[in-house]
Short mmCIF file of C-alpha atoms and ligand atoms in Angstrom, two decimals:
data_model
loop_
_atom_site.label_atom_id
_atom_site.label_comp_id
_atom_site.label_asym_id
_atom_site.label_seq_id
_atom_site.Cartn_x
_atom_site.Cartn_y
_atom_site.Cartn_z
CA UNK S 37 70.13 62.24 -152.87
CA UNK S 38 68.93 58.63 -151.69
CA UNK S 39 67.96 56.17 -153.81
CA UNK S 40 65.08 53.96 -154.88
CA UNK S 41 64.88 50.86 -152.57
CA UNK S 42 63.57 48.66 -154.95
CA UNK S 43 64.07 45.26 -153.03
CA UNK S 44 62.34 46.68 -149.73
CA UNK S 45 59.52 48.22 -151.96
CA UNK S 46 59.09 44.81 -153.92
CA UNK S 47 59.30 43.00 -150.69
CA UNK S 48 56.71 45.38 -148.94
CA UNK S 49 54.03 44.69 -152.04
CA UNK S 50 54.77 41.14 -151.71
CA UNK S 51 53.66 41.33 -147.33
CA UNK S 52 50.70 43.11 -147.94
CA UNK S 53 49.32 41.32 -150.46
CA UNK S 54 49.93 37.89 -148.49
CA UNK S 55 48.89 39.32 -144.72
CA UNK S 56 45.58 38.92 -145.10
CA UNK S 57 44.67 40.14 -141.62
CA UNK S 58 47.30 42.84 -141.02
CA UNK S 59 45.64 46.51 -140.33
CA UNK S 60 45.99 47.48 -144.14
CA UNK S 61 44.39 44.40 -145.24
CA UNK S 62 41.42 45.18 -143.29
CA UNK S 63 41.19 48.84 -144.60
CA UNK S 64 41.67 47.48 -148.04
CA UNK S 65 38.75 44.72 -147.85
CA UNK S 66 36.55 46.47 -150.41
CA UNK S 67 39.24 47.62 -152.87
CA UNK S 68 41.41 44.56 -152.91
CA UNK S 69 41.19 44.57 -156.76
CA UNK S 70 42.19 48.56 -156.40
CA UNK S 71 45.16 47.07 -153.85
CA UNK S 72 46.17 44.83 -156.56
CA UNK S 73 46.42 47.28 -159.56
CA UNK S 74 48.25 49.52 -157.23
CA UNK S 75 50.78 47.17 -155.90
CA UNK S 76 51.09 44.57 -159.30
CA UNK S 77 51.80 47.97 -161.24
CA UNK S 78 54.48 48.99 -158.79
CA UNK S 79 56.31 45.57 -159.41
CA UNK S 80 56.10 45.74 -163.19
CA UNK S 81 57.35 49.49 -163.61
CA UNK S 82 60.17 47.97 -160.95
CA UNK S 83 60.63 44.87 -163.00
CA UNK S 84 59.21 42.54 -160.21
CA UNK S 85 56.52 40.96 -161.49
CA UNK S 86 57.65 37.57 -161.74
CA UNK S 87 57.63 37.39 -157.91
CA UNK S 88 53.78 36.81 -157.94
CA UNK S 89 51.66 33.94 -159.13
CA UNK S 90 49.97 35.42 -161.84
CA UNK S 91 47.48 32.26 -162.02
CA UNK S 92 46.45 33.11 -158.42
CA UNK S 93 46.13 36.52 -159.47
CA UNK S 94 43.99 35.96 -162.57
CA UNK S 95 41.54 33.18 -161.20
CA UNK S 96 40.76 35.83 -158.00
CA UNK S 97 40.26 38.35 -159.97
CA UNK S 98 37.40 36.55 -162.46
CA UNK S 99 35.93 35.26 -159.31
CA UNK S 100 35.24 39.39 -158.45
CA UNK S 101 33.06 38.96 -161.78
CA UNK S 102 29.87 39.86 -161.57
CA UNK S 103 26.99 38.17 -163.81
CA UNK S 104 26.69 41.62 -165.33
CA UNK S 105 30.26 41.72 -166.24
CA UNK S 106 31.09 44.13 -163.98
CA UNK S 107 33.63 43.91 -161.15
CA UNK S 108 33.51 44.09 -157.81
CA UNK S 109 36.48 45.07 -154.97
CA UNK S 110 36.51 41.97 -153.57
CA UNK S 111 34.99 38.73 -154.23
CA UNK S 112 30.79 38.51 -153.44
CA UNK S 113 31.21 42.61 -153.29
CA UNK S 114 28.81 44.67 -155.77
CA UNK S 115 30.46 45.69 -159.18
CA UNK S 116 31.68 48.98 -159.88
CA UNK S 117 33.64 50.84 -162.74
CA UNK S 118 36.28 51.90 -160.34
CA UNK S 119 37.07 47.59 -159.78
CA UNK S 120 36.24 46.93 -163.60
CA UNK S 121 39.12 49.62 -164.81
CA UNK S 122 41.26 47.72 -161.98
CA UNK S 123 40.36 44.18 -163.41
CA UNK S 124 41.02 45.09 -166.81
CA UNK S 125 44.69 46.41 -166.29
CA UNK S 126 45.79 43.65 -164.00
CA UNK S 127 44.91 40.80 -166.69
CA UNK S 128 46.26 43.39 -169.30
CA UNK S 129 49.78 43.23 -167.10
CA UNK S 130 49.77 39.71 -167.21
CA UNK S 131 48.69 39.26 -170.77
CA UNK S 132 46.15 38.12 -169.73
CA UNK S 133 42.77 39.81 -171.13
CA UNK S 134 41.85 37.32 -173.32
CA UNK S 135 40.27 35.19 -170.36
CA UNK S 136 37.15 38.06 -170.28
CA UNK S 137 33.98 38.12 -172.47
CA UNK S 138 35.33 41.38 -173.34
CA UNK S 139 31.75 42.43 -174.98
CA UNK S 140 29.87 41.38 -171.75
CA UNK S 141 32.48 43.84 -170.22
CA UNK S 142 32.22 46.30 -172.37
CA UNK S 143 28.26 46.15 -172.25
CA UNK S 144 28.18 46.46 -168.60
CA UNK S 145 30.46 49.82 -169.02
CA UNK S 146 28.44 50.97 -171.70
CA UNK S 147 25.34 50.66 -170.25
CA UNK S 148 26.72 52.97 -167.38
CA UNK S 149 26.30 56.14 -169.86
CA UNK S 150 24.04 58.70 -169.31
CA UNK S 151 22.23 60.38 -171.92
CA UNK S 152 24.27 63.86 -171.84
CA UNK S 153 27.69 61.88 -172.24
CA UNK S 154 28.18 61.43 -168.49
CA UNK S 155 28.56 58.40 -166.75
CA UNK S 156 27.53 56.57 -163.39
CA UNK S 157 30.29 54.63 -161.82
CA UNK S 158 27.23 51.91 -161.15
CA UNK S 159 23.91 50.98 -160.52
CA UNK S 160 23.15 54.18 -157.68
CA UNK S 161 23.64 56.55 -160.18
CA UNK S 162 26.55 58.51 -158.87
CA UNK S 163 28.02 61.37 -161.97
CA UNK S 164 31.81 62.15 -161.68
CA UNK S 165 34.12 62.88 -164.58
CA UNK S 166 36.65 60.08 -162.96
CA UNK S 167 33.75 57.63 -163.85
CA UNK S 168 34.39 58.62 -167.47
CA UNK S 169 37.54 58.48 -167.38
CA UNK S 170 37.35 55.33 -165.98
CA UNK S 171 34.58 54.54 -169.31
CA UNK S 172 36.79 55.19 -171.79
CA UNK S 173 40.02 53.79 -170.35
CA UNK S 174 38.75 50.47 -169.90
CA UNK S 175 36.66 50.49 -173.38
CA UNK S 176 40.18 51.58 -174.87
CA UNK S 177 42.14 48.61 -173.49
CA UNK S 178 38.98 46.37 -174.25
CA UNK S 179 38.63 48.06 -177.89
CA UNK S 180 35.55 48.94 -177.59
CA UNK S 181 35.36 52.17 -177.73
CA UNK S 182 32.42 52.13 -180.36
CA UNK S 183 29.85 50.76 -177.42
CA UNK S 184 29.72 54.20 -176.20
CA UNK S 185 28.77 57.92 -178.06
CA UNK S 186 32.39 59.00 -177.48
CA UNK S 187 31.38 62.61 -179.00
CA UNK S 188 29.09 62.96 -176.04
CA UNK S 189 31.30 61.94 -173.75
CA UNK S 190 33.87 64.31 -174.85
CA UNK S 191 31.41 67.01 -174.52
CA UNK S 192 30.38 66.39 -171.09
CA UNK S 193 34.23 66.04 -169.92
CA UNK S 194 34.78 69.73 -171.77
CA UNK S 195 31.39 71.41 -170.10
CA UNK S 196 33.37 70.68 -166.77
CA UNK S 197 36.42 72.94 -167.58
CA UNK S 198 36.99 75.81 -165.21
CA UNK S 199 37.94 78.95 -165.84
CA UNK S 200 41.53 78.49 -164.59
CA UNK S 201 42.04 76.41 -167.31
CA UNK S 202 41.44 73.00 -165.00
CA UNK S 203 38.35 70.37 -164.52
CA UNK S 204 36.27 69.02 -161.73
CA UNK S 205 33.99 66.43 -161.20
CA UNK S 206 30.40 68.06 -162.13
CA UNK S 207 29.78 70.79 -163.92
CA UNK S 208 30.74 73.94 -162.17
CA UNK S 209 32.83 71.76 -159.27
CA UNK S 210 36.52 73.23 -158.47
CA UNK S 211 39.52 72.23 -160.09
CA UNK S 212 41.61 69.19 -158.40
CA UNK S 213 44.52 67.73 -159.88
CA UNK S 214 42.75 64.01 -159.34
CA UNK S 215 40.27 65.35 -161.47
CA UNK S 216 42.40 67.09 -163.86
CA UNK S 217 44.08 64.10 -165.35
CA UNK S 218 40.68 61.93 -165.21
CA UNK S 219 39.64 64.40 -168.12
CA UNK S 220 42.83 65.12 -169.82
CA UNK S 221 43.80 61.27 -169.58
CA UNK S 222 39.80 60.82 -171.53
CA UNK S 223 40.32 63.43 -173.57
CA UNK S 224 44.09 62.21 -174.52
CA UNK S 225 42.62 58.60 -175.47
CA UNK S 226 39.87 59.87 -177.48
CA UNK S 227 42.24 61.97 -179.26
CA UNK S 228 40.63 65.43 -178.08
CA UNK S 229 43.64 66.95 -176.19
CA UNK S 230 42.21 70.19 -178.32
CA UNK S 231 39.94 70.88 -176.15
CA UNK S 232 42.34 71.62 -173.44
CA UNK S 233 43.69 75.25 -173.13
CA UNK S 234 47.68 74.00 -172.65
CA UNK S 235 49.13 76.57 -171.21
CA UNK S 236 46.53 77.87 -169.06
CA UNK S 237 46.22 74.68 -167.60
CA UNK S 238 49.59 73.91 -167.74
CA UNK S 239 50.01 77.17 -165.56
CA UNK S 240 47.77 76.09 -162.80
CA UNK S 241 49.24 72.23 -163.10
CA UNK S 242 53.45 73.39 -162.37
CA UNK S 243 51.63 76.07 -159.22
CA UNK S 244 51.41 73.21 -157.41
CA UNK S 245 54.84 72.35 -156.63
CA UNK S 246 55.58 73.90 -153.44
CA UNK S 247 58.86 74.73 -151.37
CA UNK S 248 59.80 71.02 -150.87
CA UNK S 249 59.45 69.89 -154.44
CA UNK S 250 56.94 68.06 -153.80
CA UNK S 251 53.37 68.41 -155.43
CA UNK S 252 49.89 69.45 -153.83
CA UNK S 253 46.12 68.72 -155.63
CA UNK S 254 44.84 72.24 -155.20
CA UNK S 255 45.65 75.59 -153.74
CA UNK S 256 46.53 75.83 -149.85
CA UNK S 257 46.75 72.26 -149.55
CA UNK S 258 50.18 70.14 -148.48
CA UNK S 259 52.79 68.29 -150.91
CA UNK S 260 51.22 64.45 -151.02
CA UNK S 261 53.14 62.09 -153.33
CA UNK S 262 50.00 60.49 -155.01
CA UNK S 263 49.83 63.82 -156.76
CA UNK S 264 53.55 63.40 -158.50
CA UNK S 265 51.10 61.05 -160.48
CA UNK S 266 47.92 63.02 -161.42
CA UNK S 267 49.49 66.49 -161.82
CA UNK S 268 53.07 65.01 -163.54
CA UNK S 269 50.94 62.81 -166.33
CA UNK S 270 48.49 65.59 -166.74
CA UNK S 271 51.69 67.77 -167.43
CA UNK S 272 53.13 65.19 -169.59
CA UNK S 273 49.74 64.84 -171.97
CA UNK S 274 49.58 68.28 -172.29
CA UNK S 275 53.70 68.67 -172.84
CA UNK S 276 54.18 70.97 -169.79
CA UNK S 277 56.48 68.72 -167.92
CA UNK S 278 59.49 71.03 -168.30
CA UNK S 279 57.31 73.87 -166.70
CA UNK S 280 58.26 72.04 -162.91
CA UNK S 281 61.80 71.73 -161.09
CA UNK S 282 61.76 66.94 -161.61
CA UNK S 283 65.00 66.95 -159.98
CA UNK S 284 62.98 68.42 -156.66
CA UNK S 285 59.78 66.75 -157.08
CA UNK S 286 62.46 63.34 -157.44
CA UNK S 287 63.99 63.99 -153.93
CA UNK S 288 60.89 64.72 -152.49
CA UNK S 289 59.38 61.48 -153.65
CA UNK S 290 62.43 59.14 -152.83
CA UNK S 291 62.38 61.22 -148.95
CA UNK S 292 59.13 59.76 -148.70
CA UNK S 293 60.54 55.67 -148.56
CA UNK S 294 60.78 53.73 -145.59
CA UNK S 295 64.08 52.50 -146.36
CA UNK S 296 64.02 49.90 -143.99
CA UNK S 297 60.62 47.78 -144.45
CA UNK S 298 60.16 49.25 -147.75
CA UNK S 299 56.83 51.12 -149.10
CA UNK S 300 56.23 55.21 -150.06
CA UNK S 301 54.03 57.48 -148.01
CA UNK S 302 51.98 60.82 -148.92
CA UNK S 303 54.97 63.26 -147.42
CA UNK S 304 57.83 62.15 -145.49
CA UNK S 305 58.15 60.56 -142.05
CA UNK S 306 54.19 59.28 -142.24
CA UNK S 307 53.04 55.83 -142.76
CA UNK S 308 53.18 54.32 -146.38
CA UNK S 309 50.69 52.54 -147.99
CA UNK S 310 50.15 50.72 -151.38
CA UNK S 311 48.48 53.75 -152.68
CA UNK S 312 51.49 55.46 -152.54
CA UNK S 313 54.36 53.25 -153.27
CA UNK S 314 52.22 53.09 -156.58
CA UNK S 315 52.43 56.75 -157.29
CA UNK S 316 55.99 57.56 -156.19
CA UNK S 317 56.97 54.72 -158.33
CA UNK S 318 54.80 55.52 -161.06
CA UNK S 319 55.91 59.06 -160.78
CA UNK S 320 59.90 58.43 -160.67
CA UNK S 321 58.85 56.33 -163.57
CA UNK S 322 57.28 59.50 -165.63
CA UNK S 323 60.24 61.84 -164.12
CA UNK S 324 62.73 59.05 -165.89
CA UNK S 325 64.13 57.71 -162.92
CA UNK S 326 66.70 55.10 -163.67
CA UNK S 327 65.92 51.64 -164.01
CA UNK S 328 62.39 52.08 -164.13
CA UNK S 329 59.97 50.82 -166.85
CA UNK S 330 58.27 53.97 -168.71
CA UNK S 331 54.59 54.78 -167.48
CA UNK S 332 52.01 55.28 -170.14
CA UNK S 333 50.65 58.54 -168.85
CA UNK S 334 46.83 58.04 -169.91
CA UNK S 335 46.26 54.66 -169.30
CA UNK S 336 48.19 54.56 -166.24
CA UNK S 337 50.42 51.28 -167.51
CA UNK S 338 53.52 50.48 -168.48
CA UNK S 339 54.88 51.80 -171.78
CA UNK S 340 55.07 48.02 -173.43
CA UNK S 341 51.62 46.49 -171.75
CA UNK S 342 49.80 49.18 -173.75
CA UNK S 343 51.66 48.60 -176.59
CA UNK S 344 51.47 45.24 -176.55
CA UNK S 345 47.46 45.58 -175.47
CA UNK S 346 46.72 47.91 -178.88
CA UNK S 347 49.59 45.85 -181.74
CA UNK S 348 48.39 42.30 -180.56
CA UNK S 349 46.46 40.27 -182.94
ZN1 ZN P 204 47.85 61.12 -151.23
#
């Protein structure tokens, strides 16, 4: 079996992040701040992030403020929950949070719920279960939790469980592994991992490894890497891990490096992108890869930032 590249992957973050007008760049305009959770994550789980400068980081990232405390993708770019979850866990990385008004934060998240427990990811009014997810994630990590009617929010989560044990986005909407841990990762934080039926679940989470170890999001579909992340943590919440073949799903993964410029694609041999060096990383990380930092499954950081984020002060 190969082996994690680490110094290629670190130095492949690193390019990106400085080319501001190579082809990714462009594609990433709007979700810089998305670009920078993904990639800033990847160093710390590798135990690179001292090879950015953090103050640059942090004074970018307050200038995506926006005066309703939101964030936006990019600087002057309209805020959205998606960029305010992003926000939050960079500055939480670099120890950092203290530089927010963390209730004008929390306001503008809070102010996003709906009156059955749902929530809009901003203004336009858009209802998807990642948007609470996203709600109670980042009111977690601000610890604020109490801003919101978390009972409601549960409920509106569990009235999108399928009968094959696994969520979508609305009510009634298929199961999709993205999906699935966006409401077991909410349900996990609020402490309501009751409502999920394990092993049903569980059942439809380990079908999706297929032939080549790798992991697909729904029936019929191909192996991608970026679901090693969403099905693997979902697993791990619900303590189904051992129900899939890691050794596998861990050669599938590493097959998936360019080992010469560095960076992880969705299945081997394609073109790799920030998105998924984060989730091969972050998924050798939950499969206990050597040398790796441990991955906090439902907040989607490492082990000692969300320690460090809820025993502080
Ligand atoms: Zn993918």
């Amino acid at each position: 079996m190969g082996e994690l590249v680490v110094e290629k992957h670190t130095k492949y973050i690193v390019t990106v992040e400085k080319s501001k007008d190579s082809f990714e760049s462009v594609v990433m305009e709007h979700l810089r701040l998305n670009g920078a959770y993904w990639g800033l994550t990847t160093l710390d789980i590798m135990g690179k992030l001292d090879v950015v400068d953090q103050d640059e980081v942090v004074s970018w990232i307050m200038q995506c403020q926006h005066e309703s405390g939101g964030f936006g993708g990019n600087i002057g770019h309209d805020p959205h929950l998606l960029y305010t979850l992003s926000a939050i866990q960079v500055l939480g990385l670099f120890n950092k949070t203290d530089v927010l008004d963390i209730d004008k934060v929390a306001n503008y998240i809070a102010g996003l719920q709906n009156a059955d427990g749902s929530f809009n990811g901003d203004i336009w009014g858009e209802v998807d279960t990642r948007f609470s997810y996203i709600a109670i994630c980042s009111l977690a990590l601000l610890r604020r939790l109490d801003k919101i009617n978390v009972e409601k929010a549960v409920e509106y989560i569990v009235s999108c469980k399928n009968v094959d044990g696994g969520f979508g986005c609305t009510p009634g909407a298929e199961s999709h592994a993205g999906q699935i841990f966006c409401c077991v990762g909410a349900l996990a934080i609020t402490g309501s991992l009751d409502r999920v039926d394990k092993d049903l679940l569980g059942w439809w989470l380990c079908e999706r490894q297929l032939k080549s170890g790798g992991l697909n999001g729904r029936p019929e579909k191909l192996a991608d890497v970026c679901y090693s992340w969403w099905v693997l943590s979902s697993l791990i919440m619900i303590d189904r891990v051992h129900w899939i073949d890691k050794d596998k799903l861990i050669k599938f993964i590493l097959d998936c490096q360019d080992k010469e410029k560095g960076g992880i694609s969705d299945r081997p041999d394609d073109a790799v992108d920030v998105f998924h060096t984060y989730f091969g990383v972050a998924g050798l990380s939950l499969l206990e890869y050597p040398g790796l930092k441990p991955v906090d499954p439902a907040y989607a950081l490492p082990v000692d930032v969300v320690n460090r984020i809820f025993f502080s002060k």
